[in-house]
Short mmCIF file of C-alpha atoms in Angstrom, two decimals:
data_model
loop_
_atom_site.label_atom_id
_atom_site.label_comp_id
_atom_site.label_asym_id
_atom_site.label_seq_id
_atom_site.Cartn_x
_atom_site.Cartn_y
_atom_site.Cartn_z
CA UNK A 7 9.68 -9.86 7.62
CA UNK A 8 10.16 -8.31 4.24
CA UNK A 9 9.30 -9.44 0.76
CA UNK A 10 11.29 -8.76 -2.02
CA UNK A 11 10.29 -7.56 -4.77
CA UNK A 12 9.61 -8.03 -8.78
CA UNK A 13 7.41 -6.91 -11.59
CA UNK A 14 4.56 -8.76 -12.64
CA UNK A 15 3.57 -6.78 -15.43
CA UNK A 16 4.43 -3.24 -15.94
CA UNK A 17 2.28 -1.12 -18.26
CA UNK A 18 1.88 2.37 -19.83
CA UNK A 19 -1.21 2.34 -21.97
CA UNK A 20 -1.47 -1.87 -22.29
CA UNK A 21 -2.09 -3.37 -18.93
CA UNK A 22 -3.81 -6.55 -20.17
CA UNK A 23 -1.57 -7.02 -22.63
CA UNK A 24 1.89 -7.01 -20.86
CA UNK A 25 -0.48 -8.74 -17.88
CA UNK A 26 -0.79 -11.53 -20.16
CA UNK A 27 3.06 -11.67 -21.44
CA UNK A 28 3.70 -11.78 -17.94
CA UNK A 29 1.90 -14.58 -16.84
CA UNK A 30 2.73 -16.57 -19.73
CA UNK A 31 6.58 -16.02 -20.04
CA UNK A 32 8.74 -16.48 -16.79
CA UNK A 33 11.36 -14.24 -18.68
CA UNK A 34 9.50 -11.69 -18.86
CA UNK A 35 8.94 -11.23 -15.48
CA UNK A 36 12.44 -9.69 -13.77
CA UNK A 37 13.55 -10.67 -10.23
CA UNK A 38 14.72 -7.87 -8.18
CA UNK A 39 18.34 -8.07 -6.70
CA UNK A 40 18.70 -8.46 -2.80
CA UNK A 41 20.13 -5.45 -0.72
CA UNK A 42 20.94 -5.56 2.64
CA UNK A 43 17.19 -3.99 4.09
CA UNK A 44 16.90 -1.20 6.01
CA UNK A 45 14.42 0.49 8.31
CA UNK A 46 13.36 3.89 6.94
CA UNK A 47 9.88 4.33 7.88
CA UNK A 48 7.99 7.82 7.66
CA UNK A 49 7.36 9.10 11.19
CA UNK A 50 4.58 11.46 11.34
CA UNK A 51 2.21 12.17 13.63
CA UNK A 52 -1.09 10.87 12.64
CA UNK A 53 -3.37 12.92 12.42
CA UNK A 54 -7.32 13.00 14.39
CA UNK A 55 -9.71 14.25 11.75
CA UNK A 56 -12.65 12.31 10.42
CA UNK A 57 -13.20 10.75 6.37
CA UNK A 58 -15.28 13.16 4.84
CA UNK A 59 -16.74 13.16 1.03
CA UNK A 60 -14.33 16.52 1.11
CA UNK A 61 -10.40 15.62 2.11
CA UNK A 62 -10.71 19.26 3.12
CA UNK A 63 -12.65 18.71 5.71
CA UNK A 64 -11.87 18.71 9.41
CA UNK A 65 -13.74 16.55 12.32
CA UNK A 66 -13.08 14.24 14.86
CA UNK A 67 -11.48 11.06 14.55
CA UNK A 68 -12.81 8.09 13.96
CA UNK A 69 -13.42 6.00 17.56
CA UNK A 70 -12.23 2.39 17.20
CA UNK A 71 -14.94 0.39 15.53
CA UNK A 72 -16.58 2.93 13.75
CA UNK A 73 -15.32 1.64 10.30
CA UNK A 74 -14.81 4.01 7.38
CA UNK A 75 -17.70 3.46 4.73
CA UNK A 76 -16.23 2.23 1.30
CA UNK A 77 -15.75 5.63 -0.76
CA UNK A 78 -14.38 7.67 2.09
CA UNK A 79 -11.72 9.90 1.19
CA UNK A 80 -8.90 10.95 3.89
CA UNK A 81 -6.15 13.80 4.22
CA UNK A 82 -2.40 11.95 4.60
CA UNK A 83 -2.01 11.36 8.40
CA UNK A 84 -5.52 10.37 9.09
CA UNK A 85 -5.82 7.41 10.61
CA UNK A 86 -8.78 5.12 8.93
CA UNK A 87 -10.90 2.06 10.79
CA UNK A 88 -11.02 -0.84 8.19
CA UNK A 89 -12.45 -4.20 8.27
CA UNK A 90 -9.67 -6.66 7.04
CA UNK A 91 -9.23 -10.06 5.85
CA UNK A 92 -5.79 -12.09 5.42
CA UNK A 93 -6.04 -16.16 3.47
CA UNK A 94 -8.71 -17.94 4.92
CA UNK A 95 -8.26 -17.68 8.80
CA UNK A 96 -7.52 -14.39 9.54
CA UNK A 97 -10.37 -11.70 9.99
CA UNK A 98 -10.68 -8.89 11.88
CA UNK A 99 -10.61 -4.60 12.28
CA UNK A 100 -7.19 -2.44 11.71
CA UNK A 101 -6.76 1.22 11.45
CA UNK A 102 -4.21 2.44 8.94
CA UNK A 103 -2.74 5.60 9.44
CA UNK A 104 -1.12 6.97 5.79
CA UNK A 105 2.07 8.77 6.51
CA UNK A 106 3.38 10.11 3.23
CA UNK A 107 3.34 9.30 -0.31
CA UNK A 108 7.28 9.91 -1.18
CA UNK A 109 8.67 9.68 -4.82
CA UNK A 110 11.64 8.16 -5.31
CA UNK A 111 13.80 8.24 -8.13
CA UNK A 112 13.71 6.57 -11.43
CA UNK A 113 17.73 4.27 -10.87
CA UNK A 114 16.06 2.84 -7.69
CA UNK A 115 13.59 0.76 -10.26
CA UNK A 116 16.98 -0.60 -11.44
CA UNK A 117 16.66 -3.85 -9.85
CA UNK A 118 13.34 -4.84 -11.73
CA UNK A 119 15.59 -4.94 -15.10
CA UNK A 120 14.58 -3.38 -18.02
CA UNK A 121 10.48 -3.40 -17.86
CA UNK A 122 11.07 -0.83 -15.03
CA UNK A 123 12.85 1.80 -17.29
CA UNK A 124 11.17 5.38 -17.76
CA UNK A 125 9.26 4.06 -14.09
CA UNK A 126 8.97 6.36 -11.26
CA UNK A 127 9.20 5.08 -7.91
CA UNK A 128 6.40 6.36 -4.94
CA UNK A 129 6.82 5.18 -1.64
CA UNK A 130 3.44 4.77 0.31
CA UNK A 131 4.51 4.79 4.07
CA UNK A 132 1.72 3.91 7.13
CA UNK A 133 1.06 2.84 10.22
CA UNK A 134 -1.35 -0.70 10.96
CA UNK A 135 -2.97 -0.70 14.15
CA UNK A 136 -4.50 -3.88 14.94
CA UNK A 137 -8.12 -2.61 16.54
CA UNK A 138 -10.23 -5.33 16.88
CA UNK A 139 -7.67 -7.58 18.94
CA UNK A 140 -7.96 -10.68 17.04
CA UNK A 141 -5.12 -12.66 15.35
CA UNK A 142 -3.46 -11.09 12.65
CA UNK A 143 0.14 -12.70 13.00
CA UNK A 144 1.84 -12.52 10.03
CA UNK A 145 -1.00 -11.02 8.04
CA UNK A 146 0.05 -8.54 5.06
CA UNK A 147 -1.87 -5.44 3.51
CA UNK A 148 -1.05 -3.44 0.45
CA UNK A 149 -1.97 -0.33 -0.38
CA UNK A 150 -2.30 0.96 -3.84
CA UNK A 151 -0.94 4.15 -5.54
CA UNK A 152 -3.49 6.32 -7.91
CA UNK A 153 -2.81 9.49 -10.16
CA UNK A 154 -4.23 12.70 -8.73
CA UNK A 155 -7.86 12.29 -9.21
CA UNK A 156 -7.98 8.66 -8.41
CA UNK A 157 -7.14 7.47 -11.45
CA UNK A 158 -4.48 4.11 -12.21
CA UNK A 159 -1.27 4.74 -12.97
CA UNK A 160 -0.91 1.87 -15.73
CA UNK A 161 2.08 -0.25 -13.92
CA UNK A 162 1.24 -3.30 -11.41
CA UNK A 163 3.94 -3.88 -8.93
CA UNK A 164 4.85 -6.97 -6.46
CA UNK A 165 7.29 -6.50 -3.56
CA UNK A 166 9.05 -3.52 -2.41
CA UNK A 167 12.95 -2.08 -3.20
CA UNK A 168 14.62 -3.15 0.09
CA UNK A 169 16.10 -0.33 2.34
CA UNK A 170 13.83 2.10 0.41
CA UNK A 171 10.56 1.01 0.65
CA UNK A 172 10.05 -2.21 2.93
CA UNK A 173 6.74 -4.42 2.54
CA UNK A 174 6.64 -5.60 6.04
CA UNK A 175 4.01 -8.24 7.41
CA UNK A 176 2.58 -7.82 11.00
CA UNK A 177 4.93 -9.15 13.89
CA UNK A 178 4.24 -12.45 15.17
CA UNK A 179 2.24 -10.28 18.65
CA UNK A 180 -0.05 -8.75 16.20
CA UNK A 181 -2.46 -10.53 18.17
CA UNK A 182 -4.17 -7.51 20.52
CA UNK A 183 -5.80 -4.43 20.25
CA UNK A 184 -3.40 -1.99 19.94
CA UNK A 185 -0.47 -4.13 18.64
CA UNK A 186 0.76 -1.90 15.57
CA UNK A 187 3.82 -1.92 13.09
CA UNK A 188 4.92 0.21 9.94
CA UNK A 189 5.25 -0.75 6.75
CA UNK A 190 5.75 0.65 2.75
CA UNK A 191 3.58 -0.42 -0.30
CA UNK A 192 5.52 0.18 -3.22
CA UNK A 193 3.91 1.94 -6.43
CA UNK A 194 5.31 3.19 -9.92
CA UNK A 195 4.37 5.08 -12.66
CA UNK A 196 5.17 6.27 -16.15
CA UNK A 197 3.22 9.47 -16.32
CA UNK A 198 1.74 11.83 -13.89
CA UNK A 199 2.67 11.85 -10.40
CA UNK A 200 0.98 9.70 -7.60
CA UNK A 201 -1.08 11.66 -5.45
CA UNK A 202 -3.61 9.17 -3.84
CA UNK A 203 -3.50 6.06 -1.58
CA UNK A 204 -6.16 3.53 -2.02
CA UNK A 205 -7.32 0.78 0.30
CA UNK A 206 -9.30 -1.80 -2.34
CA UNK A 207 -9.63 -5.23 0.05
CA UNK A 208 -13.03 -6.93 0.27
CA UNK A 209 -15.45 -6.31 -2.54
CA UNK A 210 -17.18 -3.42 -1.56
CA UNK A 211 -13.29 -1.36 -1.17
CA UNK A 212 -12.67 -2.65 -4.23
CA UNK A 213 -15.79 -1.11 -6.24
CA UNK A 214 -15.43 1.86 -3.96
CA UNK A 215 -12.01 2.19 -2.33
CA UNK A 216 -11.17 4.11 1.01
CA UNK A 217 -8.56 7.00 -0.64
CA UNK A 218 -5.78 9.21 1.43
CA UNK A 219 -4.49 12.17 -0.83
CA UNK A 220 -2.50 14.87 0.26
#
């Protein structure tokens, strides 16, 4: 299932401001177009070394349960043991694997109308495992993109550019340990390059989120 996209607010150096504009003004929030989806997930091999305070460093990976403490910083293609939570009902342990960080180019923003212009596209590809084996049906997680260094790029995104970077939610078996599916969170930016992938669910990830960089 795939969610199309549009721009909440998109920012350079005025988040708050445009935020505001954005919730306040349906205009100035653009709809993207539909376009007939299509699957174009990253396949890489995910990779077995352990978080580290150092991406640098090599270890082990992870054994299912042993959850990544908030602040943990990953190499693309590790594969990360998160505790996750989806509405009200759904609760339980995934591992995401980060596959690649891809930039796109600037005319796929097209759709989002003219608050996307001067935006560049990144493409933030992974694997979800489901680890603990309860029900997550249907359930949805987003990673975000950061500028090298961890900082925010400035531009808040909703949805994904169908056939280039699909948001999918789990399948409707995403009910056992070991169910997994891909999936693409969309990010953009106006000035440096996005370098880092940033799990921020639950309030301790969000004070101190789990990164992947390359």
């Amino acid at each position: 299932m795939t969610h199309k996209g549009r721009i909440v607010s998109a920012v350079a150096l005025t988040t708050l401001a445009l935020g505001l504009t954005a919730c306040n003004d349906g205009e100035d929030a653009a709809s993207a177009q539909d376009s007939p989806p299509a699957s174009a997930p990253a396949s890489s091999d995910p990779g077995s070394k352990s978080p580290s305070s150092d991406p640098s460093d090599d270890a082990a990976a992870p054994a299912d349960g042993d959850v990544a403490a908030p602040g943990t910083k990953f190499k693309i293609g590790d594969r990360a043991v998160l505790p996750f939570k989806y509405g009200t009902d759904k609760k339980g342990t995934v591992a995401v694997t980060v596959t690649a960080i891809e930039k796109g180019a600037e005319a796929d923003m097209a759709s989002f109308g003219d608050k996307a212009k001067g935006m560049t596209p990144y493409y933030i590809r992974m694997k979800v495992e489901n680890v603990g084996g309860t029900d997550l049906s249907y359930a949805s997680l987003r990673l975000r993109g950061k500028l090298e260094g961890g900082g925010p790029t400035g531009v808040i995104l909703i949805g994904d550019l169908p056939g280039k970077c699909d948001s999918e939610t789990a399948p409707r078996d995403f009910t056992t340990k070991g169910a997994s599916y891909e999936t693409c969170s969309l990010s953009a930016t106006k000035t440096d390059p996005i370098a880092v992938a940033s799990f921020e669910e639950g309030d301790a990830y969000s004070d101190s989120p789990v990164l992947w960089t390359s």
